[in-house]
Amino acid sequence: MQDSPKGTGPLGKREAKLAWGMLAPTIISASLVVILPLLAIFWISFKPITLGDLRVPTPEVYERIKGKIENAGDEALYDLRLTNSSREEPITGVTLQDTLPEGMIILELPPECTLNGRDLFCEFGDWEAGYRERLRIPFSGTQAFVDADPNPRESVAILEGQANSVLFDSTFTLKNFVKIFDGREFWSVIGVTLFYAVFGTIGALVVGLFAALLLNKSFKGQGLLRGLYLFPYVTPVIAVAFTWVTLFDPFSGSANALLIQMGVLAEPINFFGQKPQALIMVTVFEIWRYFPMSFLFILARMQSIDSSMYEAADMDGASPFQKFWYLSVPQLAGILSVLFLLRFIWTFNKFDDIFLLTGGSAGTRTLTVDVYEQAFAVSNIGAGAAVAVVIFAMLLVFSYFFFKYGSQEEGL
Amino acid sequence: MKLLRIGYVTAAILGLLWSAVVAICMAITLALLTGAAVTPGLLAAMPAGALVGVLLVWGKLNIPAKTYVLAALFALLLVALRLGQPFGISLGESSLAQSLALIGIAFATVGPLKAMLRGLPFGALNRHEFEGAVIKFLTGFGYVFFTVIVAIPFFVMVMTSFKSQQALLVNPLDYSLDLSKGWGLFRSYVELFRDFNFGSYLLTSFFVSVMTVLLTLLFSVPGAYAVARLRFKGQAAMSRSILLIYMVPMIVLALPIYIAFSSVGLRNSIFGILLIYPVTTIPVALYMLQGYFRGLPAEIEEAGLMDGLSRLQVIWKITLPLSLPAIASVSLYVFMIGWNEFLLAFMLLDDPSKFTLTRGVAMLNSSEIPRQHLMAGSVIATIPIMLIFLGLEKFMTKGLTAGSVKG
């Protein structure tokens, strides 16, 4: 391991080569699945593209035999229905390749086509948008054809043609950004996102700190309780989200029934369906689901605090609250700030929870839900990508803070 | 503040608050287990609690079996103050449950209260005594609070899966089990496995999660070793960028991946899912593992190198066996991510024959499918991860804290 300090000797070079070799699979896969999609998002955000445009226009054919051949020598029609799948985009240079069933004798070959043995080849030229055409080829069957009674679709016809896809052509637009920044809705989306991220993060930290204080002593059953308190975090989000929806349902939910019975409420509240309760509820859900994570980290840090400090404080007559405030809190400040930054970013990025709880309705649409809504509910992929670009820009700012203030603490 | 620091005042306030906590919990428990229209009756419980608190610090009250006497007094007071209906319903209704609850509420109030107020003088308190009592109260409250907020949703999830839609609409609070139905209670589960293909979803999820773990380890172990041990230009930048990948939201990536998969025809294939899942977990795994590798003593590896092993042999024969605990933690954690993953499965899988479990549960969220099926599906998705977690809690906890971990 003793390299030259600069690491430029032959040993050092070999080591660096090995290191890059070992990292290569990770780097390549990460570029394919992370960097490439990120670049794609920027590209798409400048494209006037909707969900429908994703289907590249393709030439299609449906083959069948019209008429029945019962005896050798009977005549029938080989019927090809040709269509352009797109109603907006033309296809150029369409060709068809197929193998005819055995015993099919073509009586009259269409001018576009040539026949070589049983191989049929046709050149159709250009198809305009929404092109529909029928090609009927009369034929007669031999005894072999009658015996086999073939289905013409058994040999699949290969159609080829060039089509423009909006995804790859050179039309660019700023409309997506104009559209998302224009609506007043966008600023409310930003406001909701910030509310959710700030209060979700602070709440999870405070509740996590409380839980960590509770479990920061050894007693029988401590492990069991710790395991129990981690349940919300390890359970699939889909299971707990639907449970919350069931629990807080306005008609058949236990929470409403309980609150009414105890005289807290006069009539049921639609917790996940009305403003502003829905936003508060999804934030509470976020706190509930993620306090275990903060709690684990804070507990791990607490258990590494030197106990002699507390003994010294006891000698000096510090009261329990004084010890907490003047000893524990400063010791935990580092991990708390790191957790705040991490959790803030992840809460900001969170999609599943709100999507499952409210689907972004009733004033709970955050930026990430907005990406989905724009791209799939409104079918405007370009606008969805534009929102994603906004998210990415905001994240860059957050990560700058993260690395500036987070890196010295706790070795992150 | 000065006024608060008098023994009997503190005792009365803590008694009042604690009895309120216990009364609410007991009322919720009773309501959920019997379905009766129970009310907590705070107006009766709180004064009774305050009185018991004062009596507990009253030095002159020196009687044998103090806890039992005071519990009996508390129960009597509760019955008297609520005119013979300690839970707001006539004692004739679910009498057994009510009497048990009455005994429970009395002891759950007096017992912990006694512990909270132990050693507290009747008169003026110093700061230590006062804060000690408050902290003990907060501790007790904390245990109750966390247990309730964690347990109730899971209780509701499990119990709803045993009920019928009508029963829930008639009385949403009634979670009592109709044991006379016998195996009929498990109807939702039987239907999910028989009609909704959940057996195959379970297998798919298991396969996907295990493959994700294997692929992640295959990529991240060498990568983590390189970042932790080998010296090369860009080492620091590498470990930074790994962290940066954490911070890219999945939905931002999911959109282009959806487009790409749609045009290549990889949607609706488990192969496509397996192309993506490991990449989302590799950075986490790499980060956790490199932290562990750094902690291993380099001397052992150097000894191996001196003895003529190549670098890769050193990793295989020395480093890996030494880091088995860390690899177990990482595997568990990655398994959990793979098992719980929802967004990509939701966007990329449409064909019910290829669903993972989370995608299958999402399918159940429709107005045509009864609620108890949805809850039964949730239970099926939860139980395996819960069992793994409870069995290997130590590894898991370590794994979760080892690297900072995404969630």
PDB file of C-alpha atoms in Angstrom, chain B residues 204-335:
ATOM      1  CA  THR B 204     -42.570 -11.763  -8.213  1.00  0.00           C
ATOM      2  CA  SER B 205     -41.859  -9.303  -5.415  1.00  0.00           C
ATOM      3  CA  PHE B 206     -39.614 -11.804  -3.708  1.00  0.00           C
ATOM      4  CA  PHE B 207     -37.736 -12.547  -6.909  1.00  0.00           C
ATOM      5  CA  VAL B 208     -37.354  -8.870  -7.785  1.00  0.00           C
ATOM      6  CA  SER B 209     -36.142  -7.960  -4.288  1.00  0.00           C
ATOM      7  CA  VAL B 210     -33.618 -10.791  -4.088  1.00  0.00           C
ATOM      8  CA  MET B 211     -32.280 -10.061  -7.567  1.00  0.00           C
ATOM      9  CA  THR B 212     -32.022  -6.393  -6.648  1.00  0.00           C
ATOM     10  CA  VAL B 213     -29.967  -7.312  -3.586  1.00  0.00           C
ATOM     11  CA  LEU B 214     -27.645  -9.564  -5.593  1.00  0.00           C
ATOM     12  CA  LEU B 215     -27.128  -7.086  -8.413  1.00  0.00           C
ATOM     13  CA  THR B 216     -26.622  -4.230  -5.983  1.00  0.00           C
ATOM     14  CA  LEU B 217     -23.967  -6.142  -4.077  1.00  0.00           C
ATOM     15  CA  LEU B 218     -22.267  -7.210  -7.293  1.00  0.00           C
ATOM     16  CA  PHE B 219     -21.877  -3.574  -8.329  1.00  0.00           C
ATOM     17  CA  SER B 220     -21.426  -1.817  -5.032  1.00  0.00           C
ATOM     18  CA  VAL B 221     -18.891  -4.053  -3.249  1.00  0.00           C
ATOM     19  CA  PRO B 222     -16.059  -3.420  -5.720  1.00  0.00           C
ATOM     20  CA  GLY B 223     -17.075   0.210  -6.075  1.00  0.00           C
ATOM     21  CA  ALA B 224     -17.140   0.757  -2.325  1.00  0.00           C
ATOM     22  CA  TYR B 225     -13.800  -0.945  -1.927  1.00  0.00           C
ATOM     23  CA  ALA B 226     -12.270   1.268  -4.595  1.00  0.00           C
ATOM     24  CA  VAL B 227     -13.583   4.439  -2.989  1.00  0.00           C
ATOM     25  CA  ALA B 228     -12.590   3.361   0.507  1.00  0.00           C
ATOM     26  CA  ARG B 229      -9.164   1.797  -0.033  1.00  0.00           C
ATOM     27  CA  LEU B 230      -7.603   2.596  -3.356  1.00  0.00           C
ATOM     28  CA  ARG B 231      -5.929   5.872  -4.093  1.00  0.00           C
ATOM     29  CA  PHE B 232      -6.758   7.589  -7.315  1.00  0.00           C
ATOM     30  CA  LYS B 233      -7.458  11.037  -8.617  1.00  0.00           C
ATOM     31  CA  GLY B 234     -11.088  11.952  -8.173  1.00  0.00           C
ATOM     32  CA  GLN B 235     -11.645   9.751  -5.138  1.00  0.00           C
ATOM     33  CA  ALA B 236     -13.190  12.548  -3.087  1.00  0.00           C
ATOM     34  CA  ALA B 237     -15.276  13.706  -6.022  1.00  0.00           C
ATOM     35  CA  MET B 238     -16.560  10.159  -6.491  1.00  0.00           C
ATOM     36  CA  SER B 239     -17.810   9.786  -2.944  1.00  0.00           C
ATOM     37  CA  ARG B 240     -19.459  13.213  -3.199  1.00  0.00           C
ATOM     38  CA  SER B 241     -21.252  12.393  -6.423  1.00  0.00           C
ATOM     39  CA  ILE B 242     -22.549   9.179  -4.914  1.00  0.00           C
ATOM     40  CA  LEU B 243     -24.280  11.281  -2.304  1.00  0.00           C
ATOM     41  CA  LEU B 244     -25.597  13.628  -4.967  1.00  0.00           C
ATOM     42  CA  ILE B 245     -27.365  10.771  -6.711  1.00  0.00           C
ATOM     43  CA  TYR B 246     -29.330  10.265  -3.485  1.00  0.00           C
ATOM     44  CA  MET B 247     -30.821  13.662  -3.968  1.00  0.00           C
ATOM     45  CA  VAL B 248     -32.371  13.224  -7.370  1.00  0.00           C
ATOM     46  CA  PRO B 249     -36.082  12.560  -6.900  1.00  0.00           C
ATOM     47  CA  MET B 250     -37.346   9.339  -8.379  1.00  0.00           C
ATOM     48  CA  ILE B 251     -40.244  10.979 -10.182  1.00  0.00           C
ATOM     49  CA  VAL B 252     -37.831  13.126 -12.192  1.00  0.00           C
ATOM     50  CA  LEU B 253     -36.079   9.969 -13.396  1.00  0.00           C
ATOM     51  CA  ALA B 254     -39.261   7.966 -13.759  1.00  0.00           C
ATOM     52  CA  LEU B 255     -40.636  10.218 -16.494  1.00  0.00           C
ATOM     53  CA  PRO B 256     -37.794   9.726 -19.028  1.00  0.00           C
ATOM     54  CA  ILE B 257     -37.468   6.078 -18.037  1.00  0.00           C
ATOM     55  CA  TYR B 258     -41.159   5.650 -18.787  1.00  0.00           C
ATOM     56  CA  ILE B 259     -40.707   7.269 -22.193  1.00  0.00           C
ATOM     57  CA  ALA B 260     -37.627   5.223 -23.004  1.00  0.00           C
ATOM     58  CA  PHE B 261     -39.213   1.966 -21.876  1.00  0.00           C
ATOM     59  CA  SER B 262     -42.375   2.711 -23.818  1.00  0.00           C
ATOM     60  CA  SER B 263     -40.459   3.142 -27.048  1.00  0.00           C
ATOM     61  CA  VAL B 264     -38.174   0.149 -26.519  1.00  0.00           C
ATOM     62  CA  GLY B 265     -40.974  -2.090 -25.331  1.00  0.00           C
ATOM     63  CA  LEU B 266     -39.476  -2.746 -21.900  1.00  0.00           C
ATOM     64  CA  ARG B 267     -42.591  -1.710 -20.049  1.00  0.00           C
ATOM     65  CA  ASN B 268     -44.478  -4.568 -18.495  1.00  0.00           C
ATOM     66  CA  SER B 269     -41.383  -6.669 -18.123  1.00  0.00           C
ATOM     67  CA  ILE B 270     -39.683  -7.791 -14.948  1.00  0.00           C
ATOM     68  CA  PHE B 271     -36.421  -7.517 -16.842  1.00  0.00           C
ATOM     69  CA  GLY B 272     -37.020  -3.786 -17.281  1.00  0.00           C
ATOM     70  CA  ILE B 273     -37.750  -3.400 -13.576  1.00  0.00           C
ATOM     71  CA  LEU B 274     -34.540  -5.241 -12.757  1.00  0.00           C
ATOM     72  CA  LEU B 275     -32.603  -2.832 -14.959  1.00  0.00           C
ATOM     73  CA  ILE B 276     -33.748   0.103 -12.826  1.00  0.00           C
ATOM     74  CA  TYR B 277     -34.165  -1.086  -9.240  1.00  0.00           C
ATOM     75  CA  PRO B 278     -30.518  -1.960  -8.560  1.00  0.00           C
ATOM     76  CA  VAL B 279     -29.307   1.376  -9.870  1.00  0.00           C
ATOM     77  CA  THR B 280     -31.524   3.201  -7.385  1.00  0.00           C
ATOM     78  CA  THR B 281     -30.011   1.184  -4.536  1.00  0.00           C
ATOM     79  CA  ILE B 282     -26.365   1.009  -5.616  1.00  0.00           C
ATOM     80  CA  PRO B 283     -25.454   4.513  -4.355  1.00  0.00           C
ATOM     81  CA  VAL B 284     -26.918   3.828  -0.909  1.00  0.00           C
ATOM     82  CA  ALA B 285     -25.236   0.457  -0.689  1.00  0.00           C
ATOM     83  CA  LEU B 286     -21.953   1.829  -1.928  1.00  0.00           C
ATOM     84  CA  TYR B 287     -22.041   4.636   0.600  1.00  0.00           C
ATOM     85  CA  MET B 288     -22.858   2.328   3.500  1.00  0.00           C
ATOM     86  CA  LEU B 289     -20.225  -0.235   2.521  1.00  0.00           C
ATOM     87  CA  GLN B 290     -17.403   2.212   1.958  1.00  0.00           C
ATOM     88  CA  GLY B 291     -17.955   3.579   5.451  1.00  0.00           C
ATOM     89  CA  TYR B 292     -17.550   0.068   6.812  1.00  0.00           C
ATOM     90  CA  PHE B 293     -14.525  -0.774   4.653  1.00  0.00           C
ATOM     91  CA  ARG B 294     -12.746   2.350   5.887  1.00  0.00           C
ATOM     92  CA  GLY B 295     -13.217   1.118   9.440  1.00  0.00           C
ATOM     93  CA  LEU B 296     -11.509  -2.216   8.750  1.00  0.00           C
ATOM     94  CA  PRO B 297      -7.819  -2.338   9.718  1.00  0.00           C
ATOM     95  CA  ALA B 298      -5.712  -1.976   6.589  1.00  0.00           C
ATOM     96  CA  GLU B 299      -2.871  -4.030   8.117  1.00  0.00           C
ATOM     97  CA  ILE B 300      -4.599  -7.356   7.547  1.00  0.00           C
ATOM     98  CA  GLU B 301      -5.040  -6.595   3.876  1.00  0.00           C
ATOM     99  CA  GLU B 302      -1.447  -5.444   3.598  1.00  0.00           C
ATOM    100  CA  ALA B 303      -0.321  -8.716   5.124  1.00  0.00           C
ATOM    101  CA  GLY B 304      -2.328 -10.517   2.461  1.00  0.00           C
ATOM    102  CA  LEU B 305      -0.710  -8.432  -0.271  1.00  0.00           C
ATOM    103  CA  MET B 306       2.742  -9.201   1.142  1.00  0.00           C
ATOM    104  CA  ASP B 307       1.959 -12.894   1.029  1.00  0.00           C
ATOM    105  CA  GLY B 308       1.460 -12.633  -2.679  1.00  0.00           C
ATOM    106  CA  LEU B 309      -2.301 -12.344  -3.007  1.00  0.00           C
ATOM    107  CA  SER B 310      -3.548 -10.050  -5.732  1.00  0.00           C
ATOM    108  CA  ARG B 311      -5.815  -7.154  -4.854  1.00  0.00           C
ATOM    109  CA  LEU B 312      -8.910  -8.999  -5.973  1.00  0.00           C
ATOM    110  CA  GLN B 313      -7.918 -12.067  -3.995  1.00  0.00           C
ATOM    111  CA  VAL B 314      -7.461  -9.871  -0.945  1.00  0.00           C
ATOM    112  CA  ILE B 315     -10.988  -8.559  -1.350  1.00  0.00           C
ATOM    113  CA  TRP B 316     -12.412 -12.031  -1.843  1.00  0.00           C
ATOM    114  CA  LYS B 317     -10.477 -13.823   0.890  1.00  0.00           C
ATOM    115  CA  ILE B 318      -9.979 -11.135   3.542  1.00  0.00           C
ATOM    116  CA  THR B 319     -12.189  -8.082   3.200  1.00  0.00           C
ATOM    117  CA  LEU B 320     -15.457  -9.801   2.327  1.00  0.00           C
ATOM    118  CA  PRO B 321     -15.418 -12.354   5.151  1.00  0.00           C
ATOM    119  CA  LEU B 322     -14.609  -9.549   7.578  1.00  0.00           C
ATOM    120  CA  SER B 323     -17.487  -7.382   6.387  1.00  0.00           C
ATOM    121  CA  LEU B 324     -20.226  -9.986   6.444  1.00  0.00           C
ATOM    122  CA  PRO B 325     -22.226  -8.098   9.120  1.00  0.00           C
ATOM    123  CA  ALA B 326     -22.186  -4.926   7.029  1.00  0.00           C
ATOM    124  CA  ILE B 327     -23.115  -6.857   3.923  1.00  0.00           C
ATOM    125  CA  ALA B 328     -26.011  -8.426   5.804  1.00  0.00           C
ATOM    126  CA  SER B 329     -27.241  -4.976   6.867  1.00  0.00           C
ATOM    127  CA  VAL B 330     -26.933  -3.597   3.368  1.00  0.00           C
ATOM    128  CA  SER B 331     -28.697  -6.617   1.887  1.00  0.00           C
ATOM    129  CA  LEU B 332     -31.581  -6.271   4.310  1.00  0.00           C
ATOM    130  CA  TYR B 333     -31.883  -2.599   3.632  1.00  0.00           C
ATOM    131  CA  VAL B 334     -31.792  -3.031  -0.123  1.00  0.00           C
ATOM    132  CA  PHE B 335     -34.306  -5.863   0.139  1.00  0.00           C
TER     133      PHE B 335
END
